[in-house]
mmCIF file of C-alpha atoms in Angstrom:
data_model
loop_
_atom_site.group_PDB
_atom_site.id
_atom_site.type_symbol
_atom_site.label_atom_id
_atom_site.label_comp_id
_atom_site.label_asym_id
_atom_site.label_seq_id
_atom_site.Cartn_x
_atom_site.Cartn_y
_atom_site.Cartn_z
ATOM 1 C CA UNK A 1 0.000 0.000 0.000
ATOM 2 C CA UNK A 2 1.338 3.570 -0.690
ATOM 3 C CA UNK A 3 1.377 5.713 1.966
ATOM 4 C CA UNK A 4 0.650 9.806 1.728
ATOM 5 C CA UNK A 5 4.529 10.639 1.300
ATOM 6 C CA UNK A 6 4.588 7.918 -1.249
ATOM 7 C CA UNK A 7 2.215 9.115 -3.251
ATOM 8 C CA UNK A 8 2.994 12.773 -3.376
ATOM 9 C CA UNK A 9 6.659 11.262 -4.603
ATOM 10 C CA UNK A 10 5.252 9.168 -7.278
ATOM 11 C CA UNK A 11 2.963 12.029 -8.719
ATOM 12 C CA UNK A 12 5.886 14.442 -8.591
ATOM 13 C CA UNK A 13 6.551 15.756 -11.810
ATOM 14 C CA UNK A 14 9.954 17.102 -10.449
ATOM 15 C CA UNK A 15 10.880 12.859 -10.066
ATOM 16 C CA UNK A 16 9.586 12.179 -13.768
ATOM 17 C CA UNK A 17 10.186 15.225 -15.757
ATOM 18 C CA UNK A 18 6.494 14.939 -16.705
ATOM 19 C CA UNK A 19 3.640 17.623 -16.715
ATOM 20 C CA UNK A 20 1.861 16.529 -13.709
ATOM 21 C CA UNK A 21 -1.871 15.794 -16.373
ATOM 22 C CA UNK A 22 1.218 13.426 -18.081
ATOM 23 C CA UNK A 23 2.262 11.535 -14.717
ATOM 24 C CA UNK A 24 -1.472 10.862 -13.303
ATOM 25 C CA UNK A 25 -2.087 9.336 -17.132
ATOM 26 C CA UNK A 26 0.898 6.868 -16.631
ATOM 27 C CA UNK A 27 -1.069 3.961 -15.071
ATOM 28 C CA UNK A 28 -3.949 3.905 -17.881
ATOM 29 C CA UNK A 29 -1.195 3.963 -20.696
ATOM 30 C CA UNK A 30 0.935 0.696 -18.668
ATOM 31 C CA UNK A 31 -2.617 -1.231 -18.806
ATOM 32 C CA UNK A 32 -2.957 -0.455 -22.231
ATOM 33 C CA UNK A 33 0.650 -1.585 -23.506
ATOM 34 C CA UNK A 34 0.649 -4.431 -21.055
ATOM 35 C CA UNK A 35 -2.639 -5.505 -22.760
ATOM 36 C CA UNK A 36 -0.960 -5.848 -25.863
ATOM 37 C CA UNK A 37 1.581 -8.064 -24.682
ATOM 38 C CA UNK A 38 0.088 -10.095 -22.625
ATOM 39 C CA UNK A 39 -0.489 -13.124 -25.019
ATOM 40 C CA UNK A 40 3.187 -13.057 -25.337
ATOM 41 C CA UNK A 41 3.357 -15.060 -21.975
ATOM 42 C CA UNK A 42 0.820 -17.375 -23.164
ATOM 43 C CA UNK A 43 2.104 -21.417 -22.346
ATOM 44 C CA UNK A 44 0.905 -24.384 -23.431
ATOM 45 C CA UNK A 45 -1.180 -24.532 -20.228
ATOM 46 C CA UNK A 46 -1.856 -21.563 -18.977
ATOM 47 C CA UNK A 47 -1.223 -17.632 -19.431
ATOM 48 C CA UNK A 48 0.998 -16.033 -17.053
ATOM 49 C CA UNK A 49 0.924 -12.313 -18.370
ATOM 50 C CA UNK A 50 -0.792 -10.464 -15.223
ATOM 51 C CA UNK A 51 2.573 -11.741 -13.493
ATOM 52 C CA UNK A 52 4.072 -9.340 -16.120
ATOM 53 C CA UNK A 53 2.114 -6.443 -15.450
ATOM 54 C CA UNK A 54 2.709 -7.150 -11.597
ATOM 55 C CA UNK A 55 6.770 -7.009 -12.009
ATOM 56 C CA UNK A 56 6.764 -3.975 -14.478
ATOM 57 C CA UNK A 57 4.640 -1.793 -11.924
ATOM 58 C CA UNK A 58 6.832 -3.406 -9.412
ATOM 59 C CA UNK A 59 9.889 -2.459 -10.931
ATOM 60 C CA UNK A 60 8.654 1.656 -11.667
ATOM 61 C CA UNK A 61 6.987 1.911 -8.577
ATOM 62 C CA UNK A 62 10.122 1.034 -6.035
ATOM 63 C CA UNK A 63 13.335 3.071 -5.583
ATOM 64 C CA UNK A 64 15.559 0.778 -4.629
ATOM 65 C CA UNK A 65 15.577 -3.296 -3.661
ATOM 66 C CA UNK A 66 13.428 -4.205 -6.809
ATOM 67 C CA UNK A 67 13.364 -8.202 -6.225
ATOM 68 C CA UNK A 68 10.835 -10.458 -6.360
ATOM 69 C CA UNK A 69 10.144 -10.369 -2.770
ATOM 70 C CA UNK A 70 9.945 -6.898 -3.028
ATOM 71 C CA UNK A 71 7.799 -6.814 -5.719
ATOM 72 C CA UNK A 72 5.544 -8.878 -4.307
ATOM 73 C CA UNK A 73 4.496 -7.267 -1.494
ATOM 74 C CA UNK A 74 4.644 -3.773 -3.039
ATOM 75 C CA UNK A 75 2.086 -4.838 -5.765
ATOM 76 C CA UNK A 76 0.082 -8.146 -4.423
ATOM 77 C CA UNK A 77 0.142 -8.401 -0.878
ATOM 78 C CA UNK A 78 2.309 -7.847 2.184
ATOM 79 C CA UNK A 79 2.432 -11.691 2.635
ATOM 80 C CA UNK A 80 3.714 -12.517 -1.104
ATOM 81 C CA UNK A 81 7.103 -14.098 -0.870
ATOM 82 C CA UNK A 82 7.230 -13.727 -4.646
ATOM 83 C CA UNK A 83 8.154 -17.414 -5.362
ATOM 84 C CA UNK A 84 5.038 -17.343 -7.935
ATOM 85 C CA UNK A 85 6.542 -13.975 -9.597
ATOM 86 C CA UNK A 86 10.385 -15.578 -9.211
ATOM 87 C CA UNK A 87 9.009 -18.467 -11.216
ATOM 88 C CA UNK A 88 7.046 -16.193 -14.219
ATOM 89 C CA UNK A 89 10.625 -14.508 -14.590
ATOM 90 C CA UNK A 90 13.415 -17.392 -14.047
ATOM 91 C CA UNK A 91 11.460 -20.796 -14.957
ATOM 92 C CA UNK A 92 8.149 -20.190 -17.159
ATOM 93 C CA UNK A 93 8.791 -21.099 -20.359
ATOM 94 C CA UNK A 94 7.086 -18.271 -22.357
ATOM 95 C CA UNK A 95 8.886 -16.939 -25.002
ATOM 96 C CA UNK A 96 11.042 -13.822 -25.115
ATOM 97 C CA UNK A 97 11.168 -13.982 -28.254
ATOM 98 C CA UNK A 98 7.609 -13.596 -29.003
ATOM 99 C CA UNK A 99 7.950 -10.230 -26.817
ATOM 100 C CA UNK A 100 10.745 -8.508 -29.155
ATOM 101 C CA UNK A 101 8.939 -9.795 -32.423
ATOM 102 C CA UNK A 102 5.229 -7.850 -31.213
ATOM 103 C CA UNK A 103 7.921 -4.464 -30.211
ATOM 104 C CA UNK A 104 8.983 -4.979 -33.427
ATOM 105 C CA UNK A 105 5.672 -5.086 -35.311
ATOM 106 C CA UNK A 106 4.227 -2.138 -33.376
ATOM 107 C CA UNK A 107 7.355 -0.145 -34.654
ATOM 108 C CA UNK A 108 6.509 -1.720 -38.556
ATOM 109 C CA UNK A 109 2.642 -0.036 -38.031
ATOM 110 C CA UNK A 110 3.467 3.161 -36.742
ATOM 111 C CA UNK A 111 4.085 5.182 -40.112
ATOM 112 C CA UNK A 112 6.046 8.104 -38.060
ATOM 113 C CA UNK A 113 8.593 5.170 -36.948
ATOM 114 C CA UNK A 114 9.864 4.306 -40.383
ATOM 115 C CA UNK A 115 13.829 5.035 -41.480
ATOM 116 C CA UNK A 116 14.652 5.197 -38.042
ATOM 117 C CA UNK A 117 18.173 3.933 -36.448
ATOM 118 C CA UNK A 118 19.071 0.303 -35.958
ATOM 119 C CA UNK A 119 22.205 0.297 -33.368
ATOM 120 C CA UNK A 120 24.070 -2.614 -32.070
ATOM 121 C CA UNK A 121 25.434 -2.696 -29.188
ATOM 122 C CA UNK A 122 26.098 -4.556 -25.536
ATOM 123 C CA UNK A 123 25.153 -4.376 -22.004
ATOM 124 C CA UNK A 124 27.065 -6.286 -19.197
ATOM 125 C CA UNK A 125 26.367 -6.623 -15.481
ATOM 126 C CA UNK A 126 28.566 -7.454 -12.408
ATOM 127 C CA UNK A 127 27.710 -10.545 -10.718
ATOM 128 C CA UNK A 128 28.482 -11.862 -6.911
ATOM 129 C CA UNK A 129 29.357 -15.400 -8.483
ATOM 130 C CA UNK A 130 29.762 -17.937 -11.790
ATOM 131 C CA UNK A 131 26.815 -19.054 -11.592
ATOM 132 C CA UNK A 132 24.236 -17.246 -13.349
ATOM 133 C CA UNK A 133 23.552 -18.009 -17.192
ATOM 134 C CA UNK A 134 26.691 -16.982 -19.269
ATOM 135 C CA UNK A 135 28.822 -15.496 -16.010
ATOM 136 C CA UNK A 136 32.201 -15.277 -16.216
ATOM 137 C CA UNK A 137 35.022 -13.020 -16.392
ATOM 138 C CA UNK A 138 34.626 -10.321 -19.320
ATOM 139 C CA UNK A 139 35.000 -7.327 -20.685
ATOM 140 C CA UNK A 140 31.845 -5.190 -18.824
ATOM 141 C CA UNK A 141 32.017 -2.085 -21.421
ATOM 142 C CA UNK A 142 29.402 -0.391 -19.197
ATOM 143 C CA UNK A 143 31.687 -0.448 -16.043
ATOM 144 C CA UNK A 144 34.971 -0.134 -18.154
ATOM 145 C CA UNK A 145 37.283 -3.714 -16.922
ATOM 146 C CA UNK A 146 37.138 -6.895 -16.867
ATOM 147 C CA UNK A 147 35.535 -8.494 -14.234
ATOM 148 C CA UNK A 148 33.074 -11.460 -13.401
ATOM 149 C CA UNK A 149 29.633 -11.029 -15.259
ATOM 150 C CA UNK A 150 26.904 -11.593 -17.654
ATOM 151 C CA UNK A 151 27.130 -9.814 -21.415
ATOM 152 C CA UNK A 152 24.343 -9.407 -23.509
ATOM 153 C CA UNK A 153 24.230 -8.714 -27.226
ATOM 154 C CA UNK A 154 21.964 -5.854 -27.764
ATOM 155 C CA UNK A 155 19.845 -4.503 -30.561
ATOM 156 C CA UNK A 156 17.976 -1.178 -30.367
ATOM 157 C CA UNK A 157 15.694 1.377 -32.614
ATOM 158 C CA UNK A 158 15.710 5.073 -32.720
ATOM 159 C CA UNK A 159 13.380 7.546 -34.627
ATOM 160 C CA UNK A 160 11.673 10.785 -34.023
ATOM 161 C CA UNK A 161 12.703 10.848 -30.278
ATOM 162 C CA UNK A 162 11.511 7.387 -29.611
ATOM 163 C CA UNK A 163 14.201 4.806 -28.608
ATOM 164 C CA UNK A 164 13.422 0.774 -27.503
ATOM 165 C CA UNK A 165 15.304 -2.101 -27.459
ATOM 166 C CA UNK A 166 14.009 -4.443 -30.604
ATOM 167 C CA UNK A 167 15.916 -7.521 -29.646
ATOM 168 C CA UNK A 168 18.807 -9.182 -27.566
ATOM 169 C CA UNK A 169 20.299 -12.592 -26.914
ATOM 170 C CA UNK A 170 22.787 -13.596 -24.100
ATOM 171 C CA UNK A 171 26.205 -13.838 -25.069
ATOM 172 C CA UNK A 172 27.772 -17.311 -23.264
ATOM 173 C CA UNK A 173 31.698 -17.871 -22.749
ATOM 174 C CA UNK A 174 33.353 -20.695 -24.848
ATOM 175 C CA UNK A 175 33.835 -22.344 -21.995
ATOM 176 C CA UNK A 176 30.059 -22.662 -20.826
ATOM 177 C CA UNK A 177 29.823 -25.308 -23.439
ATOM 178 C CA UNK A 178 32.117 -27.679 -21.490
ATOM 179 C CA UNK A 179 31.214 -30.771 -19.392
ATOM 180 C CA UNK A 180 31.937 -28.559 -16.044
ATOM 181 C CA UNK A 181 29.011 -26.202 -16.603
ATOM 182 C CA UNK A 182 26.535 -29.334 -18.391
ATOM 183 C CA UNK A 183 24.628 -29.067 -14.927
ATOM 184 C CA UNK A 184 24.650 -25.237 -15.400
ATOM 185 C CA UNK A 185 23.118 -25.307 -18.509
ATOM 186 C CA UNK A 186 20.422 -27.379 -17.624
ATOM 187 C CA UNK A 187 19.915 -25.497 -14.828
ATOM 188 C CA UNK A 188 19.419 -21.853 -16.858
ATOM 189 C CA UNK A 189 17.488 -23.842 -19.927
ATOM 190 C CA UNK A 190 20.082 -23.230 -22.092
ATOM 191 C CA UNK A 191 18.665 -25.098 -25.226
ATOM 192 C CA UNK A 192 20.600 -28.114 -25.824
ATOM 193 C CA UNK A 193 21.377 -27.326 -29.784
ATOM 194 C CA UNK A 194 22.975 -23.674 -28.137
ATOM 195 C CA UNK A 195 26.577 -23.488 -29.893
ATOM 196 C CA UNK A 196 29.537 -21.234 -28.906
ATOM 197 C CA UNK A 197 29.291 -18.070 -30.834
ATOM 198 C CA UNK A 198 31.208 -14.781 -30.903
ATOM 199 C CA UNK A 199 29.571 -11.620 -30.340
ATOM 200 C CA UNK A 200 29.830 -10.828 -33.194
ATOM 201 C CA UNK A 201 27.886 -13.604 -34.782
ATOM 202 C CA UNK A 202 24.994 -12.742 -32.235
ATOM 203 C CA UNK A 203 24.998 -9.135 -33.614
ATOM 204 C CA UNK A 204 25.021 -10.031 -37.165
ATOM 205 C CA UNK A 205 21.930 -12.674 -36.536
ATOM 206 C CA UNK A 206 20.126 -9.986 -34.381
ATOM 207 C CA UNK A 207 20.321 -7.233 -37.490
ATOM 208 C CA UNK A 208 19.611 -10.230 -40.097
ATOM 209 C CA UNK A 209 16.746 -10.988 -37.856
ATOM 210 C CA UNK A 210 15.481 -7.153 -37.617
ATOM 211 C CA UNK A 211 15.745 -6.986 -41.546
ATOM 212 C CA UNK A 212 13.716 -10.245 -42.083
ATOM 213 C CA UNK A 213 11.282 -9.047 -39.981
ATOM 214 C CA UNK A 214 10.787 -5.904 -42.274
ATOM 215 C CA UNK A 215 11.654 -3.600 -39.469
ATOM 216 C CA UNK A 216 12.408 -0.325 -41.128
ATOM 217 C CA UNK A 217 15.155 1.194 -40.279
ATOM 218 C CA UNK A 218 17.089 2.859 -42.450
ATOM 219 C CA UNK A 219 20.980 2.271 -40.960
ATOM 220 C CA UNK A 220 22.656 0.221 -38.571
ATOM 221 C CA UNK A 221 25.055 1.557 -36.066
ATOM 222 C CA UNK A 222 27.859 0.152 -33.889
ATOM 223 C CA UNK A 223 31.027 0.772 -31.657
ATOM 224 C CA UNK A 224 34.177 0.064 -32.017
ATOM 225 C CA UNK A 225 34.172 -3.395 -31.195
ATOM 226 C CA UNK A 226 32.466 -4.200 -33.953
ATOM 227 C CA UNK A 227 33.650 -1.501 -36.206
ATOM 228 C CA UNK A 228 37.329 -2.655 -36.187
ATOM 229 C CA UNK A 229 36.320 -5.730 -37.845
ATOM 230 C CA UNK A 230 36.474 -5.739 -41.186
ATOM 231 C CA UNK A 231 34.503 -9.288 -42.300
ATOM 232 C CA UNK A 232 31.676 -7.869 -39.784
ATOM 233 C CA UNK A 233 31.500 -4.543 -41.880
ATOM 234 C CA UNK A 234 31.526 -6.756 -45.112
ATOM 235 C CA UNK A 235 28.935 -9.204 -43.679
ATOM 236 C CA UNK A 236 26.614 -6.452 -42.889
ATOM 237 C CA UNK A 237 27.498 -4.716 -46.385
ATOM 238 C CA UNK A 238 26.510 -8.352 -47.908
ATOM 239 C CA UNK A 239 23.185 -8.161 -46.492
ATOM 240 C CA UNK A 240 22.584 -4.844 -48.366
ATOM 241 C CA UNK A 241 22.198 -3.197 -45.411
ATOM 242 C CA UNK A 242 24.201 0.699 -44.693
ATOM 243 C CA UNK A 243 26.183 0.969 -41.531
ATOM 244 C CA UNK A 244 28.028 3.408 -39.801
ATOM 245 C CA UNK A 245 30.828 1.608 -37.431
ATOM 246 C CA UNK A 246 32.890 3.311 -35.228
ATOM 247 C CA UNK A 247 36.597 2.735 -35.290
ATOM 248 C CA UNK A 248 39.711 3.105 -33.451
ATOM 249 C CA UNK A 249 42.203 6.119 -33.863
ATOM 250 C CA UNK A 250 44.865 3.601 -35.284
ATOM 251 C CA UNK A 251 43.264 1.849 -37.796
ATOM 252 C CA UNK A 252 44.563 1.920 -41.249
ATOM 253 C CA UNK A 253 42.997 2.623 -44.025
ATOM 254 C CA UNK A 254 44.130 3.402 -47.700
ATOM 255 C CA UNK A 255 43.937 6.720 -49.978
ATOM 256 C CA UNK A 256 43.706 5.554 -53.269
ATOM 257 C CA UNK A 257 42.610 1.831 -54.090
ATOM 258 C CA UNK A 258 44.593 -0.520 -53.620
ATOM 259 C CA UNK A 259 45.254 -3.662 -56.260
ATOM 260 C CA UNK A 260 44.746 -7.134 -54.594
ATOM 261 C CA UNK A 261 46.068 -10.120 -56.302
ATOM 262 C CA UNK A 262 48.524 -13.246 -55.822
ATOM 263 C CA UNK A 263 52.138 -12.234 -56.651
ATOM 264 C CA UNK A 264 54.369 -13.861 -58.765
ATOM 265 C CA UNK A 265 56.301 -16.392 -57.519
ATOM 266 C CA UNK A 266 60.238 -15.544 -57.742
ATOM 267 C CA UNK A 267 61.873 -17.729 -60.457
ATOM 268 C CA UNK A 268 64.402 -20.228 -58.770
ATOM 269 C CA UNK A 269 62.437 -20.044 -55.629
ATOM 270 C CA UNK A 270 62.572 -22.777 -53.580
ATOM 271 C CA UNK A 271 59.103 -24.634 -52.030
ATOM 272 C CA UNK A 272 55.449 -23.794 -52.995
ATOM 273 C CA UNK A 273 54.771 -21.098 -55.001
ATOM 274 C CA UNK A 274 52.503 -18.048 -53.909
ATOM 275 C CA UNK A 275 49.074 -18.581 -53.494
ATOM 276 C CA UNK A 276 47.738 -16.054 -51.098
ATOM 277 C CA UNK A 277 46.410 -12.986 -52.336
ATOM 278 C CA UNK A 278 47.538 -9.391 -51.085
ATOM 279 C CA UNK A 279 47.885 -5.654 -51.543
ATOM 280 C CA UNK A 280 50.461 -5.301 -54.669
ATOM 281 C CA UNK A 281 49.965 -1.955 -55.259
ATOM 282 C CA UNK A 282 52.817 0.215 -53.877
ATOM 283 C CA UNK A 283 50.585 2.607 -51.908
ATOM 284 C CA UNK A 284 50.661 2.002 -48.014
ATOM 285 C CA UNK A 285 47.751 2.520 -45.722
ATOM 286 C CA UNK A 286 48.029 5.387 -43.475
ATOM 287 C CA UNK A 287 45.996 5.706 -39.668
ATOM 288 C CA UNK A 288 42.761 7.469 -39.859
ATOM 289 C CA UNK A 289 44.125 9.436 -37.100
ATOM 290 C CA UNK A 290 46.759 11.036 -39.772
ATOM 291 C CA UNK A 291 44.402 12.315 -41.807
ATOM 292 C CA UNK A 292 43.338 15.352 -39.457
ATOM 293 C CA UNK A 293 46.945 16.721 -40.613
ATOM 294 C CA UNK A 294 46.449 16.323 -44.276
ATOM 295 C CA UNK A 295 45.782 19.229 -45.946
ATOM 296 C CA UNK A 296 42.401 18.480 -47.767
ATOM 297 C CA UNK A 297 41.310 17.989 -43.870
ATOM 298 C CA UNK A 298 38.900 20.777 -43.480
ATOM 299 C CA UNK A 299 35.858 20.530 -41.454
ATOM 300 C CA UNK A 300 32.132 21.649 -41.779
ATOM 301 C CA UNK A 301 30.272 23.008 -38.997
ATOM 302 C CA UNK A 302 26.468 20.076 -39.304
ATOM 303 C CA UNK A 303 23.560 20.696 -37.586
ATOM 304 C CA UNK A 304 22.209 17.997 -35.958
ATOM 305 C CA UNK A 305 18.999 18.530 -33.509
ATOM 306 C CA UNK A 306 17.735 20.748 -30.561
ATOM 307 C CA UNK A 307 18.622 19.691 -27.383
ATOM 308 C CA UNK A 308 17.805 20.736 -23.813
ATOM 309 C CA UNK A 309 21.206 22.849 -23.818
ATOM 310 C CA UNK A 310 20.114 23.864 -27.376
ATOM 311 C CA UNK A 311 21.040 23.265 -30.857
ATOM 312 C CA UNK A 312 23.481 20.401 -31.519
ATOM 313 C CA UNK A 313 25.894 21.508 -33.858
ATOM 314 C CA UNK A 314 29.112 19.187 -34.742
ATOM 315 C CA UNK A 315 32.327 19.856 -37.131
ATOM 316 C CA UNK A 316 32.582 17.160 -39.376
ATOM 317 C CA UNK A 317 35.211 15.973 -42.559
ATOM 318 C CA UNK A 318 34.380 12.891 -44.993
ATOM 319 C CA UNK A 319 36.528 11.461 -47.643
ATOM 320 C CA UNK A 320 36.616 8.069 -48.841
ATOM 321 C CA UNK A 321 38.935 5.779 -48.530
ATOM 322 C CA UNK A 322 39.611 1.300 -48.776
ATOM 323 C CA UNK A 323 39.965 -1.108 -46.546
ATOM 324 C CA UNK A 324 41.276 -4.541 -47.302
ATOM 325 C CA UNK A 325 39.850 -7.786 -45.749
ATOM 326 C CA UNK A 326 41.520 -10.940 -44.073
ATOM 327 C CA UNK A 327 39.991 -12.575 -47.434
ATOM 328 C CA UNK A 328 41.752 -9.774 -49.024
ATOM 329 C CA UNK A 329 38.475 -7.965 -50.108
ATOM 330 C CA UNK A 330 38.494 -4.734 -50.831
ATOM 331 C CA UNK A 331 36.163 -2.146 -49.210
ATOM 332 C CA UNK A 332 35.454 1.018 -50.622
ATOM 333 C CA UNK A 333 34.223 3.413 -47.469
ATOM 334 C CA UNK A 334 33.542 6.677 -45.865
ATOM 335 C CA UNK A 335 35.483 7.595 -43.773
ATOM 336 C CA UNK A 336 33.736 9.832 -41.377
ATOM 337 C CA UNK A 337 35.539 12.574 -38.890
ATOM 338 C CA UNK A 338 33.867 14.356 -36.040
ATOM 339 C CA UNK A 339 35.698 17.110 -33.563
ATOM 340 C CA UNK A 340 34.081 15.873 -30.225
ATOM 341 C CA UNK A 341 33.010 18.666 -27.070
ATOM 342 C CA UNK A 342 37.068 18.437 -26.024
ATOM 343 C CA UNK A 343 38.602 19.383 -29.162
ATOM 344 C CA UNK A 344 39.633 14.965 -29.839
ATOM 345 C CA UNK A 345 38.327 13.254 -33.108
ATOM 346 C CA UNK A 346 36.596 10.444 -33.445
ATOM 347 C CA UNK A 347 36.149 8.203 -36.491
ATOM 348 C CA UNK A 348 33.770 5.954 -38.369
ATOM 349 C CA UNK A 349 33.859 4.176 -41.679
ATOM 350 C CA UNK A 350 30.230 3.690 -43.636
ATOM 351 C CA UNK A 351 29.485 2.201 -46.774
ATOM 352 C CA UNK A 352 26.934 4.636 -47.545
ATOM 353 C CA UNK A 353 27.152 5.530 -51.196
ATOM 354 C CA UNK A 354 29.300 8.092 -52.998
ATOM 355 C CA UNK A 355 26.822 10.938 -53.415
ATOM 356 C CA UNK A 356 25.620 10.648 -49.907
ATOM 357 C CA UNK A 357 25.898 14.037 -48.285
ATOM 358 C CA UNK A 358 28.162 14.949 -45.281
ATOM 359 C CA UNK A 359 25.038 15.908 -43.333
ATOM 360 C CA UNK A 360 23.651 12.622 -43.579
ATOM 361 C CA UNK A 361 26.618 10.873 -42.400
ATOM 362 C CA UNK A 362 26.538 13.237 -39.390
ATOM 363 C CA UNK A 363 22.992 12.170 -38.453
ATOM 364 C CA UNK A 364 23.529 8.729 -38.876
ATOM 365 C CA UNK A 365 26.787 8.708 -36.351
ATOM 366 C CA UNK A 366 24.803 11.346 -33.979
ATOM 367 C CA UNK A 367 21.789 8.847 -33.457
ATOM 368 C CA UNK A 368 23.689 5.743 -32.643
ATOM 369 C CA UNK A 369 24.215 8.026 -29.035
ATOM 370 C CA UNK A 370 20.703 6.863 -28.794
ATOM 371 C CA UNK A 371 22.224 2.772 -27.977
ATOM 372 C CA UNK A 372 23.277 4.245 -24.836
ATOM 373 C CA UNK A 373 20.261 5.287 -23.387
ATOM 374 C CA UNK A 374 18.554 2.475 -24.675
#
């Protein structure tokens, strides 16, 4: 039960940033989205959706210590242990799936949704122990180190100020697939087919996913995790798809483009002869981070939105440039410079096409900020 002090908190529009008409409409508006999910928690015996709408209101209504106990008592009764709501979250087996397809179909039918901006990302959380699904020790890019955690692979949306997350998938360790953590997997229904795969194989069946499901987004977006690789860039090129991928400082790109072939082998030369292709042009790649000092390096001041501190205005340079494969494929790219808030530059490679304009580029790197909020 909410007591007087409670209430006056909740319905403060100071707390939500909401006009006060806004905040005393939120509880209609939950009903009426949870009523549009709730035959996504259907079984094959029963439906377990109201246990849905009980931890959501659970989870907006309490400040702090948001477990199932918690929950419980805050939104059923004060003498609900929450082992029925423990079991709807950790053991049901309703699909989550289902939940990220119907997001993603009420983003297809809204017509002021379309060409939005599909970013990739991850999310990782420290954990007390191992034994929690796909726990381990791992990079946690949301604390910054390595530590011992769960990752997951993450896939948002962003368009006309709206932002969601459209789909996701737990990223599991290599060595969760070993006989030590059999019981483990059991344990966390970790479906038996479940093979090791990179992160980058999640995130490239996540946006193949997105695109088969006709969501409409016009570019996909990622850091520099996934930027650096080249084969994901050309996988995600191969799918028709544009991106925009971040990239490191250091990585090296070419000026002019480069000719890829299998060189001649030596006369006289002892053993095999060459078979592997690579660069034989004489041109060498240069770091992106050189460029800023080239002379042709000039920047253009691109509006990007309004903000709360005002408009958001960035200083921006484009060229393009190649980029050669491990299957010694060549790429033909943007590259894409921005002069961040502290004077440093970061960079991105796209393979939008040639005539794409500068300002476009600039809006397509501006809303992958948008992964971070979502």
């Amino acid at each position: 039960m909410l007591t007087e002090s409670s209430k006056v908190d909740i319905y403060n529009p100071q707390r939500w940033g909401l006009p006060i008409g806004a905040v005393y409409s939120l509880g209609n508006r939950l009903i009426k989205v949870w009523s549009r999910f709730r035959d996504c928690f259907k079984t094959r015996t029963n439906n377990t959706g109201r246990y849905a709408l009980i931890y959501i209101r659970g989870a907006l209504s309490l400040e702090n210590k948001r477990n199932y106990a918690n929950i419980a008592r805050r939104v059923i009764g004060l003498n609900d242990d929450g082992q029925n709501l423990q079991q709807f979250m950790s053991d049901s087996p309703w699909s989550a799936q289902g939940v990220f397809d119907q997001i993603q179909a009420e983003i297809i039918h809204r017509d002021e949704l379309q060409g939005g901006m599909l970013t990739l990302d991850e999310s990782g959380d420290e954990k007390a122990g191992d034994k929690s699904a796909g726990a381990g020790r791992q990079y946690l890019g949301r604390m910054g180190k390595v530590d011992l955690g769960q990752v997951g692979v993450v896939l948002g949306y962003y368009q006309a100020n709206m932002w969601t997350m459209v789909d996701a998938e737990l990223f599991l360790p290599e060595n969760w697939f070993d006989e030590a953590h059999r019981e483990l997997r059991i344990r966390w229904h970790i479906p038996a087919d479940r093979t090791f795969g990179t992160k980058s194989t999640i995130g490239l069946g996540l946006i193949k996913r997105a695109k088969d499901n006709g969501l409409p987004f016009e570019a996909v977006g990622f850091d520099c995790f996934y930027g650096q690789n080249p084969q994901f860039r050309a996988d995600v090129n191969d799918e028709g798809l544009i991106y925009m991928a971040d990239i490191p400082s250091d990585t090296m790109v070419y000026l002019k483009m480069p000719v890829v072939g299998i060189p001649e082998t030596p006369p006289g030369k002892r053993g095999p002869q060459f078979s592997c292709p690579r660069v034989l042009s004489e041109g060498k790649p240069v770091k992106v981070k050189k460029i800023v000092n080239y002379s042709d390096f000039i920047l253009t001041p691109i509006q990007i939105r309004h903000t709360e501190r005002g408009l958001l205005i960035y200083e921006c340079f484009a060229r393009r440039v190649w980029t050669v494969t491990d299957q010694s494929r060549i790429m033909e790219e943007w590259l894409f410079v921005r002069r961040e808030a502290d004077g440093d530059f970061s960079y991105s490679l796209s393979n939008a096409p040639s005539d794409t304009p500068l300002s476009k580029l600039a809006l397509w790197r501006c809303d992958r900020y948008f992964a971070e909020r979502i």
